[in-house]
Amino acid sequence: MRNPVLVFALITAFGVGLSSAALAGEMVDVYKSPSCGCCGKWIDHLKDAGFEVRAHNVMDVPAARKQLRMPDRLGSCHTAKVGGYVVEGHVPAADIQRLLREKPKALGIAVPSMPPGSPGMESPKPVPYNTLLVQASGETTVFAKH
């Protein structure tokens, strides 16, 4: 190929594809109640996005959350760990991929509560919600709006 712009475009596209696949192939450890149906739907959402998932059924999800240092006020029905970050609640897979790609200095990300319309909480009446970037101090900022 003699067109340097085309060569650059192909290399860039191939590199982006590889990095997205690598991010999606990350192992996600999910701590959830054995009886939670929406947690299973969220796990399916992650698998559909290419993540590998290990589900750990625990009887005390808040204790698992506390052990991972995620503040209770940001709690949901499951807590996960991926790439050194904590992920709380029904966080979209795209937000997790962005977190892993950008690598901010943070404890992790959270979608507090269980907003209708979030992954695993599909609803005919979705509500707007935010994914929050959570610092080790517990302070939060908006990471993504949905």
mmCIF file of C-alpha atoms in Angstrom:
data_model
loop_
_atom_site.group_PDB
_atom_site.id
_atom_site.type_symbol
_atom_site.label_atom_id
_atom_site.label_comp_id
_atom_site.label_asym_id
_atom_site.label_seq_id
_atom_site.Cartn_x
_atom_site.Cartn_y
_atom_site.Cartn_z
ATOM 1 C CA MET A 1 0.000 0.000 0.000
ATOM 2 C CA ARG A 2 1.375 3.322 -0.999
ATOM 3 C CA ASN A 3 -1.195 5.534 0.684
ATOM 4 C CA PRO A 4 0.191 6.393 4.156
ATOM 5 C CA VAL A 5 -3.194 7.681 5.343
ATOM 6 C CA LEU A 6 -4.860 4.381 4.483
ATOM 7 C CA VAL A 7 -2.071 2.404 6.165
ATOM 8 C CA PHE A 8 -2.407 4.533 9.321
ATOM 9 C CA ALA A 9 -6.210 4.114 9.307
ATOM 10 C CA LEU A 10 -5.923 0.326 9.012
ATOM 11 C CA ILE A 11 -3.312 0.090 11.768
ATOM 12 C CA THR A 12 -5.403 2.312 14.036
ATOM 13 C CA ALA A 13 -8.619 0.363 13.386
ATOM 14 C CA PHE A 14 -6.864 -2.960 13.982
ATOM 15 C CA GLY A 15 -5.265 -1.673 17.198
ATOM 16 C CA VAL A 16 -8.575 -0.349 18.545
ATOM 17 C CA GLY A 17 -10.208 -3.692 17.818
ATOM 18 C CA LEU A 18 -7.486 -5.548 19.680
ATOM 19 C CA SER A 19 -7.604 -3.254 22.694
ATOM 20 C CA SER A 20 -11.404 -3.529 22.916
ATOM 21 C CA ALA A 21 -11.201 -7.310 22.746
ATOM 22 C CA ALA A 22 -8.528 -7.358 25.438
ATOM 23 C CA LEU A 23 -10.627 -5.143 27.689
ATOM 24 C CA ALA A 24 -13.714 -7.241 27.145
ATOM 25 C CA GLY A 25 -11.803 -10.440 27.932
ATOM 26 C CA GLU A 26 -11.097 -9.282 31.500
ATOM 27 C CA MET A 27 -12.272 -11.567 34.304
ATOM 28 C CA VAL A 28 -15.049 -10.077 36.427
ATOM 29 C CA ASP A 29 -15.653 -11.573 39.872
ATOM 30 C CA VAL A 30 -19.273 -10.913 40.912
ATOM 31 C CA TYR A 31 -20.462 -11.245 44.520
ATOM 32 C CA LYS A 32 -24.233 -11.719 44.626
ATOM 33 C CA SER A 33 -27.083 -13.326 46.493
ATOM 34 C CA PRO A 34 -27.865 -16.842 45.212
ATOM 35 C CA SER A 35 -31.523 -15.898 44.753
ATOM 36 C CA CYS A 36 -31.062 -12.640 42.811
ATOM 37 C CA GLY A 37 -32.473 -12.842 39.278
ATOM 38 C CA CYS A 38 -31.433 -9.387 38.106
ATOM 39 C CA CYS A 39 -27.810 -10.165 39.027
ATOM 40 C CA GLY A 40 -27.931 -13.078 36.588
ATOM 41 C CA LYS A 41 -29.264 -10.785 33.868
ATOM 42 C CA TRP A 42 -26.423 -8.311 34.529
ATOM 43 C CA ILE A 43 -23.901 -11.160 34.327
ATOM 44 C CA ASP A 44 -25.410 -12.153 30.953
ATOM 45 C CA HIS A 45 -25.033 -8.511 29.821
ATOM 46 C CA LEU A 46 -21.318 -8.625 30.704
ATOM 47 C CA LYS A 47 -20.815 -11.972 28.948
ATOM 48 C CA ASP A 48 -22.580 -10.624 25.848
ATOM 49 C CA ALA A 49 -20.034 -7.767 25.877
ATOM 50 C CA GLY A 50 -17.163 -10.285 25.920
ATOM 51 C CA PHE A 51 -16.252 -10.299 29.606
ATOM 52 C CA GLU A 52 -15.443 -13.524 31.408
ATOM 53 C CA VAL A 53 -17.457 -13.750 34.631
ATOM 54 C CA ARG A 54 -17.089 -15.772 37.823
ATOM 55 C CA ALA A 55 -20.190 -15.562 40.009
ATOM 56 C CA HIS A 56 -19.720 -15.989 43.755
ATOM 57 C CA ASN A 57 -22.936 -16.633 45.668
ATOM 58 C CA VAL A 58 -22.666 -14.993 49.084
ATOM 59 C CA MET A 59 -25.240 -14.786 51.842
ATOM 60 C CA ASP A 60 -24.225 -11.248 52.861
ATOM 61 C CA VAL A 61 -23.691 -8.934 49.874
ATOM 62 C CA PRO A 62 -23.259 -5.829 52.092
ATOM 63 C CA ALA A 63 -20.371 -7.596 53.875
ATOM 64 C CA ALA A 64 -18.728 -8.352 50.512
ATOM 65 C CA ARG A 65 -19.223 -4.711 49.510
ATOM 66 C CA LYS A 66 -17.668 -3.530 52.768
ATOM 67 C CA GLN A 67 -14.686 -5.861 52.327
ATOM 68 C CA LEU A 68 -14.067 -4.261 48.914
ATOM 69 C CA ARG A 69 -14.382 -0.774 50.522
ATOM 70 C CA MET A 70 -17.388 0.355 48.444
ATOM 71 C CA PRO A 71 -19.536 2.717 50.573
ATOM 72 C CA ASP A 72 -22.936 1.291 51.589
ATOM 73 C CA ARG A 73 -24.694 4.469 50.406
ATOM 74 C CA LEU A 74 -23.730 3.451 46.850
ATOM 75 C CA GLY A 75 -24.936 -0.120 47.312
ATOM 76 C CA SER A 76 -26.956 -2.281 44.989
ATOM 77 C CA CYS A 77 -27.679 -6.003 44.837
ATOM 78 C CA HIS A 78 -24.226 -7.117 43.676
ATOM 79 C CA THR A 79 -20.604 -6.023 43.858
ATOM 80 C CA ALA A 80 -17.868 -6.965 41.410
ATOM 81 C CA LYS A 81 -14.114 -6.710 41.037
ATOM 82 C CA VAL A 82 -12.329 -6.307 37.695
ATOM 83 C CA GLY A 83 -8.879 -5.064 36.754
ATOM 84 C CA GLY A 84 -8.185 -3.823 40.278
ATOM 85 C CA TYR A 85 -11.431 -1.802 40.402
ATOM 86 C CA VAL A 86 -14.673 -2.339 42.309
ATOM 87 C CA VAL A 87 -17.906 -2.206 40.294
ATOM 88 C CA GLU A 88 -21.130 -1.742 42.248
ATOM 89 C CA GLY A 89 -24.571 -2.418 40.835
ATOM 90 C CA HIS A 90 -26.028 -2.449 37.342
ATOM 91 C CA VAL A 91 -23.151 -0.684 35.574
ATOM 92 C CA PRO A 92 -23.259 -0.909 31.755
ATOM 93 C CA ALA A 93 -20.473 -3.010 30.224
ATOM 94 C CA ALA A 94 -19.409 -0.024 28.097
ATOM 95 C CA ASP A 95 -18.699 1.958 31.281
ATOM 96 C CA ILE A 96 -16.553 -0.885 32.634
ATOM 97 C CA GLN A 97 -14.653 -1.041 29.339
ATOM 98 C CA ARG A 98 -14.088 2.723 29.512
ATOM 99 C CA LEU A 99 -12.889 2.429 33.133
ATOM 100 C CA LEU A 100 -10.375 -0.251 32.155
ATOM 101 C CA ARG A 101 -9.241 1.711 29.110
ATOM 102 C CA GLU A 102 -8.825 5.094 30.864
ATOM 103 C CA LYS A 103 -7.498 3.679 34.171
ATOM 104 C CA PRO A 104 -8.448 6.623 36.421
ATOM 105 C CA LYS A 105 -7.106 6.804 39.951
ATOM 106 C CA ALA A 106 -10.217 5.576 41.774
ATOM 107 C CA LEU A 107 -11.701 2.762 43.825
ATOM 108 C CA GLY A 108 -14.154 1.994 41.030
ATOM 109 C CA ILE A 109 -17.560 2.851 39.606
ATOM 110 C CA ALA A 110 -21.118 2.430 40.845
ATOM 111 C CA VAL A 111 -24.739 2.618 39.790
ATOM 112 C CA PRO A 112 -26.433 2.945 43.189
ATOM 113 C CA SER A 113 -29.748 1.235 43.845
ATOM 114 C CA MET A 114 -31.383 -0.619 40.961
ATOM 115 C CA PRO A 115 -32.560 1.906 38.346
ATOM 116 C CA PRO A 116 -35.166 0.619 35.883
ATOM 117 C CA GLY A 117 -33.629 0.486 32.417
ATOM 118 C CA SER A 118 -30.082 -0.286 33.570
ATOM 119 C CA PRO A 119 -28.510 -3.576 32.387
ATOM 120 C CA GLY A 120 -30.239 -6.446 34.158
ATOM 121 C CA MET A 121 -33.096 -4.139 35.175
ATOM 122 C CA GLU A 122 -34.711 -3.806 31.761
ATOM 123 C CA SER A 123 -38.021 -1.977 31.928
ATOM 124 C CA PRO A 124 -40.652 -0.504 29.601
ATOM 125 C CA LYS A 125 -40.324 2.643 31.754
ATOM 126 C CA PRO A 126 -36.579 3.305 32.080
ATOM 127 C CA VAL A 127 -35.383 6.197 34.219
ATOM 128 C CA PRO A 128 -32.273 8.336 33.712
ATOM 129 C CA TYR A 129 -29.359 7.299 35.922
ATOM 130 C CA ASN A 130 -25.665 8.033 36.394
ATOM 131 C CA THR A 131 -22.634 5.826 36.700
ATOM 132 C CA LEU A 132 -20.468 7.337 39.427
ATOM 133 C CA LEU A 133 -16.685 7.315 39.666
ATOM 134 C CA VAL A 134 -15.904 6.439 43.287
ATOM 135 C CA GLN A 135 -12.708 7.580 45.004
ATOM 136 C CA ALA A 136 -11.097 5.642 47.864
ATOM 137 C CA SER A 137 -12.348 8.438 50.160
ATOM 138 C CA GLY A 138 -15.937 7.692 49.102
ATOM 139 C CA GLU A 139 -16.273 10.927 47.131
ATOM 140 C CA THR A 140 -18.059 10.560 43.802
ATOM 141 C CA THR A 141 -18.270 12.334 40.464
ATOM 142 C CA VAL A 142 -20.418 11.510 37.447
ATOM 143 C CA PHE A 143 -18.574 9.091 35.156
ATOM 144 C CA ALA A 144 -21.404 8.566 32.636
ATOM 145 C CA LYS A 145 -25.037 9.615 32.171
ATOM 146 C CA HIS A 146 -27.649 7.180 30.885
#
